Amino acid sequence: MADKNLNISVLLDHYGAMLTDKQREVIDLYYNDDLSLAEIAEQEGISRQGVRDNIKRAEAQLLEMEEKLHAAERFKKMMEMFEAVNLQLDSIEKDYALQHRPSGVRRVNEIRGQLSRFADEYFS
């Protein structure tokens, strides 16, 4: 269940804006704030069944959007690629440092800066 909770939370980050305000609020309270159906019902002024229905509809919409758009999957792959590149840069940087080549270390840091700027632009 924890894996599913994480998956829904990730999908909510990517597609939450496409849900209704009520669906987004209810599913956020359920998955991210870990509130029970009863707690959400009391807070939102709706029945437990209404909360459950909103959650199920929102889950279905999030899963359908990911099935069609694959944004969360692409994001995960991109983050894995960033990590792999960063590990390679660490290795190159160590080699340059051992060879006492500060210009190489600077170039590695420039590449890191470019990757960081790309990520900042992508995620803003």
CSV table of C-alpha atoms in Angstrom, one decimal:
chain,number,residue,atom,x,y,z
A,1,MET,CA,0.0,0.0,0.0
A,2,ALA,CA,2.9,2.4,0.7
A,3,ASP,CA,4.1,2.0,-2.9
A,4,LYS,CA,0.6,2.9,-4.2
A,5,ASN,CA,0.4,5.9,-1.8
A,6,LEU,CA,3.7,7.1,-3.1
A,7,ASN,CA,2.7,6.5,-6.7
A,8,ILE,CA,-0.6,8.5,-6.2
A,9,SER,CA,1.3,11.3,-4.5
A,10,VAL,CA,3.7,11.5,-7.4
A,11,LEU,CA,0.8,11.5,-9.9
A,12,LEU,CA,-0.9,14.2,-7.9
A,13,ASP,CA,2.3,16.4,-8.2
A,14,HIS,CA,2.2,16.0,-11.9
A,15,TYR,CA,-1.5,16.1,-12.7
A,16,GLY,CA,-3.2,17.6,-9.6
A,17,ALA,CA,-4.1,20.8,-11.4
A,18,MET,CA,-6.3,18.8,-13.8
A,19,LEU,CA,-8.5,17.5,-11.0
A,20,THR,CA,-11.5,19.5,-9.5
A,21,ASP,CA,-10.7,21.6,-6.5
A,22,LYS,CA,-12.6,19.1,-4.3
A,23,GLN,CA,-10.9,16.0,-5.7
A,24,ARG,CA,-7.5,17.6,-5.3
A,25,GLU,CA,-8.2,18.7,-1.8
A,26,VAL,CA,-9.6,15.4,-0.7
A,27,ILE,CA,-6.9,13.2,-2.3
A,28,ASP,CA,-4.2,15.4,-0.9
A,29,LEU,CA,-5.6,15.2,2.6
A,30,TYR,CA,-5.9,11.4,2.2
A,31,TYR,CA,-2.5,10.6,0.6
A,32,ASN,CA,-0.2,13.4,1.7
A,33,ASP,CA,-1.6,14.4,5.1
A,34,ASP,CA,-2.7,10.8,5.9
A,35,LEU,CA,-6.1,11.7,7.2
A,36,SER,CA,-8.8,9.1,7.5
A,37,LEU,CA,-12.0,9.2,5.5
A,38,ALA,CA,-13.9,10.3,8.6
A,39,GLU,CA,-11.4,13.1,9.4
A,40,ILE,CA,-11.7,14.4,5.8
A,41,ALA,CA,-15.5,14.1,5.8
A,42,GLU,CA,-15.6,16.2,9.0
A,43,GLN,CA,-13.2,18.8,7.7
A,44,GLU,CA,-14.8,19.1,4.3
A,45,GLY,CA,-18.4,18.9,5.5
A,46,ILE,CA,-19.3,15.9,3.3
A,47,SER,CA,-20.1,12.2,4.0
A,48,ARG,CA,-17.4,9.5,4.3
A,49,GLN,CA,-18.9,8.0,1.1
A,50,GLY,CA,-18.6,11.3,-0.6
A,51,VAL,CA,-14.9,11.5,0.4
A,52,ARG,CA,-14.3,7.9,-0.8
A,53,ASP,CA,-16.1,8.6,-4.1
A,54,ASN,CA,-13.9,11.7,-4.7
A,55,ILE,CA,-10.8,9.8,-3.9
A,56,LYS,CA,-11.7,6.9,-6.2
A,57,ARG,CA,-12.6,9.3,-9.1
A,58,ALA,CA,-9.4,11.3,-8.6
A,59,GLU,CA,-7.2,8.1,-8.5
A,60,ALA,CA,-8.8,6.9,-11.7
A,61,GLN,CA,-8.2,10.2,-13.4
A,62,LEU,CA,-4.6,10.4,-12.3
A,63,LEU,CA,-3.9,6.9,-13.4
A,64,GLU,CA,-5.6,7.5,-16.8
A,65,MET,CA,-3.6,10.7,-17.3
A,66,GLU,CA,-0.3,9.0,-16.6
A,67,GLU,CA,-1.3,6.1,-18.9
A,68,LYS,CA,-1.8,8.6,-21.7
A,69,LEU,CA,0.9,11.2,-21.0
A,70,HIS,CA,3.6,9.3,-19.1
A,71,ALA,CA,4.9,12.6,-17.4
A,72,ALA,CA,5.7,10.9,-14.1
A,73,GLU,CA,7.5,8.0,-15.8
A,74,ARG,CA,9.5,10.4,-18.0
A,75,PHE,CA,10.3,12.5,-14.9
A,76,LYS,CA,11.6,9.5,-13.1
A,77,LYS,CA,13.8,8.5,-16.0
A,78,MET,CA,15.2,12.0,-16.3
A,79,MET,CA,16.1,12.0,-12.6
A,80,GLU,CA,17.8,8.7,-13.0
A,81,MET,CA,19.8,10.1,-15.9
A,82,PHE,CA,20.7,13.2,-13.9
A,83,GLU,CA,22.0,10.9,-11.1
A,84,ALA,CA,24.0,8.8,-13.5
A,85,VAL,CA,25.6,11.9,-15.1
A,86,ASN,CA,26.4,13.3,-11.6
A,87,LEU,CA,28.2,10.1,-10.7
A,88,GLN,CA,30.2,10.3,-13.9
A,89,LEU,CA,31.1,13.9,-13.1
A,90,ASP,CA,32.2,12.9,-9.6
A,91,SER,CA,34.5,10.4,-11.1
A,92,ILE,CA,35.9,12.8,-13.7
A,93,GLU,CA,36.3,15.5,-11.0
A,94,LYS,CA,38.3,13.1,-8.8
A,95,ASP,CA,40.6,12.2,-11.7
A,96,TYR,CA,41.3,15.9,-12.5
A,97,ALA,CA,41.9,16.7,-8.8
A,98,LEU,CA,44.4,13.8,-8.5
A,99,GLN,CA,46.2,15.1,-11.6
A,100,HIS,CA,46.2,18.6,-10.1
A,101,ARG,CA,44.3,20.0,-13.1
A,102,PRO,CA,42.1,22.7,-11.7
A,103,SER,CA,40.9,23.7,-15.2
A,104,GLY,CA,39.3,20.2,-15.6
A,105,VAL,CA,37.6,20.6,-12.2
A,106,ARG,CA,36.3,24.0,-13.2
A,107,ARG,CA,34.9,22.5,-16.4
A,108,VAL,CA,33.1,19.7,-14.5
A,109,ASN,CA,31.6,22.4,-12.2
A,110,GLU,CA,30.5,24.4,-15.3
A,111,ILE,CA,28.7,21.3,-16.6
A,112,ARG,CA,27.1,20.8,-13.2
A,113,GLY,CA,25.9,24.4,-13.3
A,114,GLN,CA,24.4,23.9,-16.7
A,115,LEU,CA,22.5,20.8,-15.5
A,116,SER,CA,21.4,22.7,-12.5
A,117,ARG,CA,20.1,25.6,-14.6
A,118,PHE,CA,18.3,23.2,-16.9
A,119,ALA,CA,16.6,21.5,-13.9
A,120,ASP,CA,15.7,24.8,-12.4
A,121,GLU,CA,14.0,26.0,-15.6
A,122,TYR,CA,12.3,22.6,-16.1
A,123,PHE,CA,10.8,22.5,-12.7
A,124,SER,CA,9.8,26.1,-12.3
